[in-house]
Amino acid sequence: FSEKLRQFPFLGADRKESSGAPWYGDIDNILSVKRRLKCKSFAWFMHRFKNIYEDAGLIPPETFGLRSSATGECLTYMGH
């Protein structure tokens, strides 16, 4: 999570609580389950089943072309 968060510096990935812990808290339990179950990322599922979501009308095609109006940067699926 923290690695992905660093791709969006305006979200304050390096921001810390007064205790020195990351602002988003301890997510070790979530990461442990993800590793144990060998889970794929949400981006993988969105890419893999993109046609199903679009054909069913659940997600419009424009969702896959998100661009920040402030920076002009796009969200990009990197295949991970």
PDB file of N, CA and C in Angstrom:
ATOM      1  N   PHE A   1       0.821  -1.188   0.000  1.00  0.00           N
ATOM      2  CA  PHE A   1       0.000   0.000   0.000  1.00  0.00           C
ATOM      3  C   PHE A   1       0.862   1.248   0.000  1.00  0.00           C
ATOM      4  N   SER A   2       1.874   1.259   0.856  1.00  0.00           N
ATOM      5  CA  SER A   2       2.714   2.456   0.951  1.00  0.00           C
ATOM      6  C   SER A   2       3.495   2.694  -0.337  1.00  0.00           C
ATOM      7  N   GLU A   3       3.885   1.605  -1.016  1.00  0.00           N
ATOM      8  CA  GLU A   3       4.604   1.772  -2.289  1.00  0.00           C
ATOM      9  C   GLU A   3       3.686   2.406  -3.334  1.00  0.00           C
ATOM     10  N   LYS A   4       2.456   1.935  -3.418  1.00  0.00           N
ATOM     11  CA  LYS A   4       1.497   2.492  -4.372  1.00  0.00           C
ATOM     12  C   LYS A   4       1.174   3.933  -4.011  1.00  0.00           C
ATOM     13  N   LEU A   5       1.048   4.202  -2.723  1.00  0.00           N
ATOM     14  CA  LEU A   5       0.714   5.535  -2.252  1.00  0.00           C
ATOM     15  C   LEU A   5       1.790   6.551  -2.630  1.00  0.00           C
ATOM     16  N   ARG A   6       3.032   6.118  -2.692  1.00  0.00           N
ATOM     17  CA  ARG A   6       4.133   7.024  -3.042  1.00  0.00           C
ATOM     18  C   ARG A   6       4.020   7.528  -4.489  1.00  0.00           C
ATOM     19  N   GLN A   7       3.257   6.841  -5.322  1.00  0.00           N
ATOM     20  CA  GLN A   7       3.055   7.281  -6.702  1.00  0.00           C
ATOM     21  C   GLN A   7       2.159   8.518  -6.771  1.00  0.00           C
ATOM     22  N   PHE A   8       1.531   8.853  -5.649  1.00  0.00           N
ATOM     23  CA  PHE A   8       0.636  10.002  -5.570  1.00  0.00           C
ATOM     24  C   PHE A   8       1.074  10.890  -4.414  1.00  0.00           C
ATOM     25  N   PRO A   9       2.150  11.662  -4.606  1.00  0.00           N
ATOM     26  CA  PRO A   9       2.738  12.427  -3.511  1.00  0.00           C
ATOM     27  C   PRO A   9       1.777  13.389  -2.820  1.00  0.00           C
ATOM     28  N   PHE A  10       0.764  13.872  -3.528  1.00  0.00           N
ATOM     29  CA  PHE A  10      -0.179  14.800  -2.922  1.00  0.00           C
ATOM     30  C   PHE A  10      -1.021  14.147  -1.820  1.00  0.00           C
ATOM     31  N   LEU A  11      -0.995  12.795  -1.742  1.00  0.00           N
ATOM     32  CA  LEU A  11      -1.731  12.103  -0.690  1.00  0.00           C
ATOM     33  C   LEU A  11      -0.934  12.010   0.609  1.00  0.00           C
ATOM     34  N   GLY A  12       0.329  12.408   0.586  1.00  0.00           N
ATOM     35  CA  GLY A  12       1.133  12.433   1.808  1.00  0.00           C
ATOM     36  C   GLY A  12       1.583  11.063   2.273  1.00  0.00           C
ATOM     37  N   ALA A  13       2.141  10.269   1.386  1.00  0.00           N
ATOM     38  CA  ALA A  13       2.560   8.909   1.725  1.00  0.00           C
ATOM     39  C   ALA A  13       3.554   8.870   2.885  1.00  0.00           C
ATOM     40  N   ASP A  14       4.374   9.876   3.015  1.00  0.00           N
ATOM     41  CA  ASP A  14       5.394   9.871   4.058  1.00  0.00           C
ATOM     42  C   ASP A  14       4.921  10.537   5.349  1.00  0.00           C
ATOM     43  N   ARG A  15       3.666  10.957   5.378  1.00  0.00           N
ATOM     44  CA  ARG A  15       3.120  11.604   6.572  1.00  0.00           C
ATOM     45  C   ARG A  15       3.080  10.602   7.723  1.00  0.00           C
ATOM     46  N   LYS A  16       3.428  11.028   8.924  1.00  0.00           N
ATOM     47  CA  LYS A  16       3.497  10.145  10.093  1.00  0.00           C
ATOM     48  C   LYS A  16       2.581  10.651  11.207  1.00  0.00           C
ATOM     49  N   GLU A  17       2.141   9.722  12.037  1.00  0.00           N
ATOM     50  CA  GLU A  17       1.427  10.063  13.267  1.00  0.00           C
ATOM     51  C   GLU A  17       2.446  10.598  14.267  1.00  0.00           C
ATOM     52  N   SER A  18       1.975  11.143  15.355  1.00  0.00           N
ATOM     53  CA  SER A  18       2.897  11.667  16.372  1.00  0.00           C
ATOM     54  C   SER A  18       3.773  10.553  16.954  1.00  0.00           C
ATOM     55  N   SER A  19       3.295   9.301  16.888  1.00  0.00           N
ATOM     56  CA  SER A  19       4.075   8.161  17.382  1.00  0.00           C
ATOM     57  C   SER A  19       5.174   7.743  16.413  1.00  0.00           C
ATOM     58  N   GLY A  20       5.139   8.287  15.184  1.00  0.00           N
ATOM     59  CA  GLY A  20       6.111   7.915  14.155  1.00  0.00           C
ATOM     60  C   GLY A  20       5.592   6.854  13.201  1.00  0.00           C
ATOM     61  N   ALA A  21       4.390   6.318  13.495  1.00  0.00           N
ATOM     62  CA  ALA A  21       3.786   5.298  12.634  1.00  0.00           C
ATOM     63  C   ALA A  21       3.162   5.961  11.409  1.00  0.00           C
ATOM     64  N   PRO A  22       3.033   5.230  10.302  1.00  0.00           N
ATOM     65  CA  PRO A  22       2.382   5.792   9.113  1.00  0.00           C
ATOM     66  C   PRO A  22       0.949   6.215   9.449  1.00  0.00           C
ATOM     67  N   TRP A  23       0.458   7.252   8.802  1.00  0.00           N
ATOM     68  CA  TRP A  23      -0.877   7.783   9.089  1.00  0.00           C
ATOM     69  C   TRP A  23      -1.993   6.803   8.805  1.00  0.00           C
ATOM     70  N   TYR A  24      -1.751   5.811   7.914  1.00  0.00           N
ATOM     71  CA  TYR A  24      -2.801   4.863   7.561  1.00  0.00           C
ATOM     72  C   TYR A  24      -2.837   3.659   8.498  1.00  0.00           C
ATOM     73  N   GLY A  25      -1.961   3.635   9.489  1.00  0.00           N
ATOM     74  CA  GLY A  25      -1.980   2.581  10.497  1.00  0.00           C
ATOM     75  C   GLY A  25      -1.209   1.339  10.101  1.00  0.00           C
ATOM     76  N   ASP A  26      -1.359   0.312  10.901  1.00  0.00           N
ATOM     77  CA  ASP A  26      -0.660  -0.952  10.710  1.00  0.00           C
ATOM     78  C   ASP A  26      -1.518  -1.866   9.841  1.00  0.00           C
ATOM     79  N   ILE A  27      -1.020  -2.218   8.670  1.00  0.00           N
ATOM     80  CA  ILE A  27      -1.783  -3.093   7.775  1.00  0.00           C
ATOM     81  C   ILE A  27      -1.092  -4.448   7.593  1.00  0.00           C
ATOM     82  N   ASP A  28      -0.205  -4.802   8.531  1.00  0.00           N
ATOM     83  CA  ASP A  28       0.514  -6.074   8.438  1.00  0.00           C
ATOM     84  C   ASP A  28      -0.435  -7.264   8.373  1.00  0.00           C
ATOM     85  N   ASN A  29      -1.545  -7.225   9.132  1.00  0.00           N
ATOM     86  CA  ASN A  29      -2.485  -8.344   9.112  1.00  0.00           C
ATOM     87  C   ASN A  29      -3.118  -8.509   7.727  1.00  0.00           C
ATOM     88  N   ILE A  30      -3.417  -7.407   7.075  1.00  0.00           N
ATOM     89  CA  ILE A  30      -4.003  -7.464   5.731  1.00  0.00           C
ATOM     90  C   ILE A  30      -2.988  -8.021   4.731  1.00  0.00           C
ATOM     91  N   LEU A  31      -1.749  -7.537   4.824  1.00  0.00           N
ATOM     92  CA  LEU A  31      -0.705  -8.019   3.915  1.00  0.00           C
ATOM     93  C   LEU A  31      -0.397  -9.491   4.146  1.00  0.00           C
ATOM     94  N   SER A  32      -0.472  -9.933   5.399  1.00  0.00           N
ATOM     95  CA  SER A  32      -0.239 -11.336   5.723  1.00  0.00           C
ATOM     96  C   SER A  32      -1.281 -12.233   5.058  1.00  0.00           C
ATOM     97  N   VAL A  33      -2.545 -11.849   5.149  1.00  0.00           N
ATOM     98  CA  VAL A  33      -3.621 -12.617   4.509  1.00  0.00           C
ATOM     99  C   VAL A  33      -3.440 -12.604   2.992  1.00  0.00           C
ATOM    100  N   LYS A  34      -3.087 -11.448   2.445  1.00  0.00           N
ATOM    101  CA  LYS A  34      -2.885 -11.334   0.992  1.00  0.00           C
ATOM    102  C   LYS A  34      -1.788 -12.288   0.525  1.00  0.00           C
ATOM    103  N   ARG A  35      -0.674 -12.350   1.273  1.00  0.00           N
ATOM    104  CA  ARG A  35       0.422 -13.258   0.905  1.00  0.00           C
ATOM    105  C   ARG A  35       0.008 -14.719   1.066  1.00  0.00           C
ATOM    106  N   ARG A  36      -0.662 -15.029   2.168  1.00  0.00           N
ATOM    107  CA  ARG A  36      -1.069 -16.408   2.446  1.00  0.00           C
ATOM    108  C   ARG A  36      -2.039 -16.918   1.374  1.00  0.00           C
ATOM    109  N   LEU A  37      -2.958 -16.082   0.952  1.00  0.00           N
ATOM    110  CA  LEU A  37      -3.938 -16.489  -0.049  1.00  0.00           C
ATOM    111  C   LEU A  37      -3.459 -16.289  -1.489  1.00  0.00           C
ATOM    112  N   LYS A  38      -2.260 -15.708  -1.621  1.00  0.00           N
ATOM    113  CA  LYS A  38      -1.680 -15.426  -2.937  1.00  0.00           C
ATOM    114  C   LYS A  38      -2.651 -14.592  -3.785  1.00  0.00           C
ATOM    115  N   CYS A  39      -3.189 -13.536  -3.162  1.00  0.00           N
ATOM    116  CA  CYS A  39      -4.179 -12.678  -3.814  1.00  0.00           C
ATOM    117  C   CYS A  39      -3.555 -11.843  -4.922  1.00  0.00           C
ATOM    118  N   LYS A  40      -4.323 -11.648  -5.941  1.00  0.00           N
ATOM    119  CA  LYS A  40      -3.933 -10.734  -7.011  1.00  0.00           C
ATOM    120  C   LYS A  40      -4.448  -9.343  -6.642  1.00  0.00           C
ATOM    121  N   SER A  41      -3.873  -8.330  -7.241  1.00  0.00           N
ATOM    122  CA  SER A  41      -4.286  -6.966  -6.954  1.00  0.00           C
ATOM    123  C   SER A  41      -5.642  -6.669  -7.590  1.00  0.00           C
ATOM    124  N   PHE A  42      -6.322  -5.658  -7.073  1.00  0.00           N
ATOM    125  CA  PHE A  42      -7.597  -5.229  -7.645  1.00  0.00           C
ATOM    126  C   PHE A  42      -7.393  -4.801  -9.093  1.00  0.00           C
ATOM    127  N   ALA A  43      -6.274  -4.152  -9.381  1.00  0.00           N
ATOM    128  CA  ALA A  43      -5.976  -3.721 -10.744  1.00  0.00           C
ATOM    129  C   ALA A  43      -5.912  -4.924 -11.690  1.00  0.00           C
ATOM    130  N   TRP A  44      -5.373  -6.042 -11.216  1.00  0.00           N
ATOM    131  CA  TRP A  44      -5.298  -7.255 -12.044  1.00  0.00           C
ATOM    132  C   TRP A  44      -6.712  -7.709 -12.428  1.00  0.00           C
ATOM    133  N   PHE A  45      -7.621  -7.755 -11.443  1.00  0.00           N
ATOM    134  CA  PHE A  45      -8.990  -8.178 -11.725  1.00  0.00           C
ATOM    135  C   PHE A  45      -9.691  -7.207 -12.666  1.00  0.00           C
ATOM    136  N   MET A  46      -9.488  -5.927 -12.445  1.00  0.00           N
ATOM    137  CA  MET A  46     -10.112  -4.935 -13.313  1.00  0.00           C
ATOM    138  C   MET A  46      -9.620  -5.087 -14.749  1.00  0.00           C
ATOM    139  N   HIS A  47      -8.321  -5.327 -14.912  1.00  0.00           N
ATOM    140  CA  HIS A  47      -7.768  -5.508 -16.257  1.00  0.00           C
ATOM    141  C   HIS A  47      -8.252  -6.824 -16.862  1.00  0.00           C
ATOM    142  N   ARG A  48      -8.204  -7.901 -16.074  1.00  0.00           N
ATOM    143  CA  ARG A  48      -8.566  -9.238 -16.553  1.00  0.00           C
ATOM    144  C   ARG A  48     -10.027  -9.316 -16.990  1.00  0.00           C
ATOM    145  N   PHE A  49     -10.914  -8.673 -16.224  1.00  0.00           N
ATOM    146  CA  PHE A  49     -12.342  -8.777 -16.487  1.00  0.00           C
ATOM    147  C   PHE A  49     -12.939  -7.465 -16.999  1.00  0.00           C
ATOM    148  N   LYS A  50     -12.113  -6.622 -17.570  1.00  0.00           N
ATOM    149  CA  LYS A  50     -12.551  -5.316 -18.076  1.00  0.00           C
ATOM    150  C   LYS A  50     -13.725  -5.446 -19.040  1.00  0.00           C
ATOM    151  N   ASN A  51     -13.637  -6.378 -19.979  1.00  0.00           N
ATOM    152  CA  ASN A  51     -14.701  -6.537 -20.979  1.00  0.00           C
ATOM    153  C   ASN A  51     -16.025  -6.941 -20.334  1.00  0.00           C
ATOM    154  N   ILE A  52     -15.958  -7.798 -19.326  1.00  0.00           N
ATOM    155  CA  ILE A  52     -17.188  -8.229 -18.651  1.00  0.00           C
ATOM    156  C   ILE A  52     -17.838  -7.039 -17.962  1.00  0.00           C
ATOM    157  N   TYR A  53     -17.048  -6.269 -17.228  1.00  0.00           N
ATOM    158  CA  TYR A  53     -17.596  -5.111 -16.523  1.00  0.00           C
ATOM    159  C   TYR A  53     -18.181  -4.099 -17.506  1.00  0.00           C
ATOM    160  N   GLU A  54     -17.484  -3.850 -18.584  1.00  0.00           N
ATOM    161  CA  GLU A  54     -17.962  -2.865 -19.564  1.00  0.00           C
ATOM    162  C   GLU A  54     -19.182  -3.373 -20.315  1.00  0.00           C
ATOM    163  N   ASP A  55     -19.145  -4.651 -20.783  1.00  0.00           N
ATOM    164  CA  ASP A  55     -20.267  -5.201 -21.549  1.00  0.00           C
ATOM    165  C   ASP A  55     -21.543  -5.264 -20.717  1.00  0.00           C
ATOM    166  N   ALA A  56     -21.399  -5.503 -19.417  1.00  0.00           N
ATOM    167  CA  ALA A  56     -22.572  -5.566 -18.534  1.00  0.00           C
ATOM    168  C   ALA A  56     -23.034  -4.172 -18.131  1.00  0.00           C
ATOM    169  N   GLY A  57     -22.257  -3.162 -18.505  1.00  0.00           N
ATOM    170  CA  GLY A  57     -22.632  -1.795 -18.163  1.00  0.00           C
ATOM    171  C   GLY A  57     -22.341  -1.433 -16.718  1.00  0.00           C
ATOM    172  N   LEU A  58     -21.544  -2.261 -16.039  1.00  0.00           N
ATOM    173  CA  LEU A  58     -21.231  -1.990 -14.631  1.00  0.00           C
ATOM    174  C   LEU A  58     -20.234  -0.848 -14.472  1.00  0.00           C
ATOM    175  N   ILE A  59     -19.317  -0.752 -15.421  1.00  0.00           N
ATOM    176  CA  ILE A  59     -18.302   0.300 -15.369  1.00  0.00           C
ATOM    177  C   ILE A  59     -18.183   0.895 -16.766  1.00  0.00           C
ATOM    178  N   PRO A  60     -18.334   2.191 -16.885  1.00  0.00           N
ATOM    179  CA  PRO A  60     -18.202   2.805 -18.210  1.00  0.00           C
ATOM    180  C   PRO A  60     -16.753   2.798 -18.682  1.00  0.00           C
ATOM    181  N   PRO A  61     -16.516   2.770 -19.984  1.00  0.00           N
ATOM    182  CA  PRO A  61     -15.152   2.741 -20.523  1.00  0.00           C
ATOM    183  C   PRO A  61     -14.298   3.918 -20.053  1.00  0.00           C
ATOM    184  N   GLU A  62     -14.928   5.045 -19.767  1.00  0.00           N
ATOM    185  CA  GLU A  62     -14.160   6.217 -19.350  1.00  0.00           C
ATOM    186  C   GLU A  62     -13.417   5.996 -18.039  1.00  0.00           C
ATOM    187  N   THR A  63     -13.869   5.026 -17.235  1.00  0.00           N
ATOM    188  CA  THR A  63     -13.230   4.739 -15.958  1.00  0.00           C
ATOM    189  C   THR A  63     -11.771   4.342 -16.164  1.00  0.00           C
ATOM    190  N   PHE A  64     -11.451   3.765 -17.303  1.00  0.00           N
ATOM    191  CA  PHE A  64     -10.099   3.296 -17.554  1.00  0.00           C
ATOM    192  C   PHE A  64      -9.212   4.375 -18.156  1.00  0.00           C
ATOM    193  N   GLY A  65      -9.689   5.606 -18.174  1.00  0.00           N
ATOM    194  CA  GLY A  65      -8.906   6.719 -18.678  1.00  0.00           C
ATOM    195  C   GLY A  65      -8.932   7.876 -17.688  1.00  0.00           C
ATOM    196  N   LEU A  66      -8.682   7.591 -16.409  1.00  0.00           N
ATOM    197  CA  LEU A  66      -8.728   8.642 -15.395  1.00  0.00           C
ATOM    198  C   LEU A  66      -7.499   9.531 -15.477  1.00  0.00           C
ATOM    199  N   ARG A  67      -7.726  10.847 -15.457  1.00  0.00           N
ATOM    200  CA  ARG A  67      -6.634  11.809 -15.527  1.00  0.00           C
ATOM    201  C   ARG A  67      -6.859  12.872 -14.448  1.00  0.00           C
ATOM    202  N   SER A  68      -5.795  13.206 -13.737  1.00  0.00           N
ATOM    203  CA  SER A  68      -5.865  14.249 -12.718  1.00  0.00           C
ATOM    204  C   SER A  68      -5.972  15.612 -13.399  1.00  0.00           C
ATOM    205  N   SER A  69      -6.987  16.380 -13.026  1.00  0.00           N
ATOM    206  CA  SER A  69      -7.122  17.714 -13.611  1.00  0.00           C
ATOM    207  C   SER A  69      -6.041  18.656 -13.084  1.00  0.00           C
ATOM    208  N   ALA A  70      -5.503  18.361 -11.910  1.00  0.00           N
ATOM    209  CA  ALA A  70      -4.473  19.216 -11.312  1.00  0.00           C
ATOM    210  C   ALA A  70      -3.098  18.998 -11.937  1.00  0.00           C
ATOM    211  N   THR A  71      -2.736  17.719 -12.159  1.00  0.00           N
ATOM    212  CA  THR A  71      -1.389  17.424 -12.646  1.00  0.00           C
ATOM    213  C   THR A  71      -1.357  16.978 -14.101  1.00  0.00           C
ATOM    214  N   GLY A  72      -2.503  16.528 -14.626  1.00  0.00           N
ATOM    215  CA  GLY A  72      -2.547  15.998 -15.988  1.00  0.00           C
ATOM    216  C   GLY A  72      -2.042  14.578 -16.096  1.00  0.00           C
ATOM    217  N   GLU A  73      -1.680  13.951 -14.942  1.00  0.00           N
ATOM    218  CA  GLU A  73      -1.184  12.572 -14.957  1.00  0.00           C
ATOM    219  C   GLU A  73      -2.351  11.592 -15.013  1.00  0.00           C
ATOM    220  N   CYS A  74      -2.101  10.435 -15.643  1.00  0.00           N
ATOM    221  CA  CYS A  74      -3.135   9.405 -15.779  1.00  0.00           C
ATOM    222  C   CYS A  74      -2.847   8.237 -14.859  1.00  0.00           C
ATOM    223  N   LEU A  75      -3.918   7.554 -14.441  1.00  0.00           N
ATOM    224  CA  LEU A  75      -3.765   6.284 -13.727  1.00  0.00           C
ATOM    225  C   LEU A  75      -3.472   5.222 -14.785  1.00  0.00           C
ATOM    226  N   THR A  76      -2.472   4.419 -14.557  1.00  0.00           N
ATOM    227  CA  THR A  76      -2.052   3.435 -15.545  1.00  0.00           C
ATOM    228  C   THR A  76      -1.916   2.067 -14.921  1.00  0.00           C
ATOM    229  N   TYR A  77      -2.489   1.059 -15.544  1.00  0.00           N
ATOM    230  CA  TYR A  77      -2.318  -0.332 -15.116  1.00  0.00           C
ATOM    231  C   TYR A  77      -0.934  -0.776 -15.540  1.00  0.00           C
ATOM    232  N   MET A  78      -0.126  -1.239 -14.576  1.00  0.00           N
ATOM    233  CA  MET A  78       1.260  -1.607 -14.854  1.00  0.00           C
ATOM    234  C   MET A  78       1.442  -3.119 -14.992  1.00  0.00           C
ATOM    235  N   GLY A  79       0.365  -3.898 -14.881  1.00  0.00           N
ATOM    236  CA  GLY A  79       0.461  -5.337 -15.063  1.00  0.00           C
ATOM    237  C   GLY A  79       0.959  -6.090 -13.866  1.00  0.00           C
ATOM    238  N   HIS A  80       0.806  -5.548 -12.678  1.00  0.00           N
ATOM    239  CA  HIS A  80       1.295  -6.229 -11.467  1.00  0.00           C
ATOM    240  C   HIS A  80       0.146  -6.798 -10.686  1.00  0.00           C
TER     241      HIS A  80
END
